Tab-separated table of C-alpha atoms in Angstrom:
chain	number	residue	atom	x	y	z
A	1	MET	CA	134.272	105.199	129.551
A	2	PRO	CA	131.243	103.572	131.102
A	3	LEU	CA	128.005	105.685	131.457
A	4	SER	CA	127.644	106.730	135.106
A	5	MET	CA	126.056	109.413	137.297
A	6	PHE	CA	128.750	111.766	136.791
A	7	THR	CA	128.591	111.292	133.079
A	8	VAL	CA	124.851	112.120	133.017
A	9	VAL	CA	125.619	115.309	135.063
A	10	GLY	CA	128.249	116.381	132.510
A	11	LEU	CA	125.766	115.703	129.739
A	12	LEU	CA	123.078	117.812	131.406
A	13	GLY	CA	125.535	120.625	131.770
A	14	MET	CA	126.854	120.446	128.249
A	15	THR	CA	123.220	120.343	126.908
A	16	GLY	CA	122.294	123.423	128.933
A	17	ILE	CA	125.241	125.413	127.710
A	18	ILE	CA	124.769	124.406	124.082
A	19	ILE	CA	121.056	125.270	124.224
A	20	ASN	CA	121.813	128.610	125.835
A	21	ASP	CA	124.254	129.440	123.014
A	22	SER	CA	121.780	128.391	120.423
A	23	ILE	CA	118.941	130.517	121.885
A	24	VAL	CA	121.257	133.525	122.041
A	25	LEU	CA	122.201	133.003	118.315
A	26	VAL	CA	118.704	132.425	117.041
A	27	THR	CA	117.467	135.487	119.091
A	28	THR	CA	120.176	137.585	117.506
A	29	ILE	CA	119.287	136.350	114.100
A	30	ASP	CA	115.553	137.133	114.711
A	31	GLU	CA	116.384	140.537	115.683
A	32	TYR	CA	118.470	141.222	112.684
A	33	ALA	CA	115.775	139.622	110.365
A	34	SER	CA	113.357	142.402	111.151
A	35	GLU	CA	115.632	144.961	109.623
A	36	ARG	CA	117.120	143.023	106.692
A	37	GLY	CA	116.705	139.699	104.779
A	38	VAL	CA	117.002	136.321	106.566
A	39	ILE	CA	120.215	135.172	104.851
A	40	PRO	CA	121.978	138.399	105.639
A	41	SER	CA	120.811	138.134	109.100
A	42	ILE	CA	122.014	134.441	109.427
A	43	ILE	CA	125.475	135.654	108.223
A	44	ASP	CA	125.610	138.602	110.443
A	45	GLY	CA	124.264	136.838	113.498
A	46	ALA	CA	126.756	134.006	113.226
A	47	ALA	CA	129.535	136.363	112.816
A	48	ASP	CA	128.513	138.598	115.785
A	49	ARG	CA	127.920	135.570	118.024
A	50	LEU	CA	131.167	133.860	117.057
A	51	ARG	CA	133.278	135.471	119.770
A	52	PRO	CA	130.725	135.016	122.688
A	53	VAL	CA	130.218	131.256	121.823
A	54	MET	CA	133.976	130.705	121.445
A	55	LEU	CA	134.662	132.449	124.688
A	56	THR	CA	132.046	130.499	126.631
A	57	THR	CA	133.268	127.202	125.233
A	58	LEU	CA	136.974	128.036	125.743
A	59	THR	CA	136.696	129.328	129.370
A	60	THR	CA	134.805	126.231	130.327
A	61	VAL	CA	137.127	123.779	128.552
A	62	LEU	CA	140.299	125.599	129.727
A	63	GLY	CA	139.026	125.680	133.263
A	64	LEU	CA	138.338	121.975	133.313
A	65	ALA	CA	141.286	120.907	131.373
A	66	PRO	CA	143.546	120.415	134.413
A	67	LEU	CA	141.261	117.815	135.857
A	68	LEU	CA	141.927	115.690	132.829
A	69	PHE	CA	145.568	115.229	133.846
A	70	GLU	CA	144.791	114.967	137.579
A	71	ARG	CA	145.774	111.560	138.857
A	72	SER	CA	144.582	111.841	142.461
A	73	GLN	CA	141.891	109.616	143.751
A	74	GLN	CA	139.321	112.460	144.171
A	75	ALA	CA	139.692	113.593	140.639
A	76	GLN	CA	138.812	110.215	139.300
A	77	PHE	CA	135.240	110.761	140.247
A	78	LEU	CA	135.037	114.068	138.445
A	79	LYS	CA	136.757	112.766	135.318
A	80	PRO	CA	133.588	111.426	133.599
A	81	THR	CA	131.940	114.898	134.106
A	82	VAL	CA	134.851	116.764	132.849
A	83	ILE	CA	135.406	114.512	129.760
A	84	THR	CA	131.813	114.773	128.824
A	85	LEU	CA	131.908	118.702	129.169
A	86	VAL	CA	135.289	119.335	127.458
A	87	TYR	CA	134.613	117.128	124.402
A	88	GLY	CA	131.098	117.854	124.259
A	89	LEU	CA	131.292	121.597	124.350
A	90	GLY	CA	134.076	121.458	121.689
A	91	PHE	CA	131.714	119.593	119.346
A	92	GLY	CA	128.679	121.549	120.466
A	93	MET	CA	130.460	124.834	119.486
A	94	VAL	CA	130.698	123.544	115.840
A	95	LEU	CA	126.975	122.600	116.003
A	96	VAL	CA	125.927	126.013	117.250
A	97	LEU	CA	128.095	127.887	114.727
A	98	LEU	CA	127.438	125.902	111.779
A	99	LEU	CA	124.376	123.562	112.152
A	100	VAL	CA	121.900	126.146	113.772
A	101	PRO	CA	122.373	128.706	110.866
A	102	SER	CA	122.168	126.090	108.356
A	103	LEU	CA	118.860	124.791	109.813
A	104	ILE	CA	117.473	128.287	109.982
A	105	ALA	CA	118.418	128.856	106.288
A	106	ILE	CA	116.802	125.529	105.267
A	107	GLN	CA	113.714	126.160	107.199
A	108	HIS	CA	113.418	129.561	105.451
A	109	ASP	CA	113.735	127.998	102.025
A	110	ILE	CA	111.229	125.427	102.862
A	111	SER	CA	108.684	127.970	104.060
A	112	ARG	CA	109.257	130.088	100.844
A	113	ARG	CA	108.682	126.947	98.531
A	114	THR	CA	105.872	125.849	100.631
A	115	GLY	CA	104.185	129.312	100.578
A	116	ALA	CA	104.667	129.432	96.789
A	117	LEU	CA	103.191	125.992	96.361
A	118	ARG	CA	100.214	126.811	98.476
A	119	ARG	CA	99.457	130.048	96.488
A	120	ALA	CA	99.797	128.139	93.239
A	121	LEU	CA	97.575	125.189	94.433
A	122	ALA	CA	94.988	127.877	95.712
A	123	VAL	CA	94.693	129.393	92.350
A	124	ARG	CA	94.565	126.030	90.510
A	125	VAL	CA	92.058	124.463	93.075
A	126	SER	CA	89.585	127.478	92.643
A	127	SER	CA	89.735	127.230	88.784
A	128	VAL	CA	89.268	123.485	88.936
A	129	ARG	CA	86.296	123.830	91.236
A	130	MET	CA	84.659	126.303	89.070
A	131	THR	CA	85.196	124.079	85.906
A	132	VAL	CA	83.949	121.035	87.768
A	133	ALA	CA	80.883	123.059	89.080
A	134	GLY	CA	80.025	124.268	85.516
A	135	ALA	CA	80.210	120.855	84.097
A	136	LEU	CA	78.053	119.253	86.848
A	137	THR	CA	75.581	121.995	86.355
A	138	ALA	CA	75.477	121.432	82.391
A	139	VAL	CA	75.199	117.620	82.913
A	140	VAL	CA	72.362	118.023	85.517
A	141	ALA	CA	70.576	120.454	83.143
A	142	TRP	CA	71.021	118.000	80.215
A	143	LEU	CA	69.457	115.221	82.423
A	144	VAL	CA	66.462	117.192	83.183
A	145	ALA	CA	66.053	118.291	79.553
A	146	THR	CA	66.316	114.533	78.441
A	147	MET	CA	65.370	111.899	80.938
A	148	GLY	CA	63.373	114.246	83.050
A	149	VAL	CA	60.976	115.394	80.379
A	150	THR	CA	60.729	111.955	78.991
A	151	TRP	CA	59.756	110.411	82.384
A	152	ALA	CA	57.306	113.280	82.943
A	153	THR	CA	55.557	113.120	79.509
A	154	GLY	CA	56.213	109.411	78.488
A	155	GLN	CA	57.999	110.512	75.191
A	156	VAL	CA	61.213	112.025	73.982
A	157	PRO	CA	60.955	115.952	73.716
A	158	HIS	CA	59.779	116.891	70.310
A	159	PRO	CA	62.761	119.181	69.319
A	160	PHE	CA	65.171	116.072	69.760
A	161	THR	CA	62.826	113.675	67.679
A	162	GLN	CA	62.510	116.349	65.038
A	163	ALA	CA	66.312	116.648	64.851
A	164	LEU	CA	66.876	112.869	65.239
A	165	PRO	CA	63.889	110.885	64.021
A	166	MET	CA	65.536	107.721	65.117
A	167	LEU	CA	64.743	108.661	68.697
A	168	ALA	CA	60.918	108.352	68.085
A	169	GLY	CA	60.940	104.568	68.617
A	170	PRO	CA	58.919	102.271	70.764
A	171	SER	CA	61.088	102.762	73.947
A	172	PRO	CA	61.464	106.587	74.605
A	173	VAL	CA	63.164	105.876	77.953
A	174	MET	CA	66.033	103.998	76.340
A	175	ALA	CA	66.222	106.771	73.535
A	176	ALA	CA	66.304	109.413	76.145
A	177	LEU	CA	68.886	107.449	78.000
A	178	GLY	CA	71.138	107.169	74.988
A	179	LEU	CA	70.632	110.850	74.220
A	180	TYR	CA	71.581	111.850	77.733
A	181	LEU	CA	74.784	109.650	77.699
A	182	ALA	CA	75.881	110.993	74.385
A	183	GLY	CA	75.342	114.479	75.478
A	184	ALA	CA	76.988	114.216	78.729
A	185	LEU	CA	80.021	112.637	77.099
A	186	LEU	CA	80.095	115.713	74.687
A	187	ILE	CA	79.826	118.106	77.648
A	188	VAL	CA	82.763	116.390	79.424
A	189	LEU	CA	84.849	116.265	76.346
A	190	ALA	CA	84.093	119.967	75.601
A	191	VAL	CA	84.954	120.932	79.363
A	192	LEU	CA	88.295	118.904	79.160
A	193	THR	CA	89.216	120.489	75.823
A	194	GLY	CA	88.405	123.938	77.034
A	195	ALA	CA	90.449	123.428	80.146
A	196	GLY	CA	93.522	122.120	78.180
A	197	LEU	CA	93.456	125.004	75.751
A	198	ALA	CA	93.221	127.448	78.702
A	199	TYR	CA	96.291	125.733	80.246
A	200	LEU	CA	98.163	125.911	77.232
A	201	LEU	CA	97.352	129.601	76.594
A	202	ARG	CA	98.374	130.321	80.163
A	203	ARG	CA	101.661	128.529	79.794
A	204	ARG	CA	102.538	130.548	76.542
A	205	GLN	CA	101.465	133.736	78.113
A	206	PRO	CA	104.501	136.017	78.970
A	207	ALA	CA	105.302	136.078	82.604
A	208	GLY	CA	104.894	139.855	82.873
A	209	GLN	CA	101.384	139.877	81.727
A	210	PRO	CA	98.616	139.057	84.233
């Protein structure tokens, strides 16, 4: 059947009826959800709206069905509209009663998973930020204690040269740079090791304990 103005009119009417049935179904599910769980609300709402949706569809389809078998010239203009409404509403009833509740259940499951993921990421991000901030603070403090003091005094700090006599060479800046890089590497390794141990301990901790 070619697309014509009468077909478009039928599509508009069919769309309005299907949307109206869907709105009524979703409203009923929302009302039930305020008193019980979402899944029971979906089941009860679909069961309660089954009869109204079926009656709306059947009355429209049965009322327009005689025009499908009419052979007069006047009825030929209305047949595209009737065919669109009859077959569209029959298929739309299945969509309203099956697809809409399924989409609501899927949206509920996705929202629960998303909320749990956000809460988990919020806890992990906060702990990661604290760890990174502590590591950066330690690295900056080590930079000041080695390179900063060496630039200010022109020699490696005495406690370091006393512990490591090899640092008392002709180039204190290079010695302080090597000392800083080695210390920064040790700080990063210590932070990573501590974070790994904390993660393993948290995984081994029973679920009931905080």
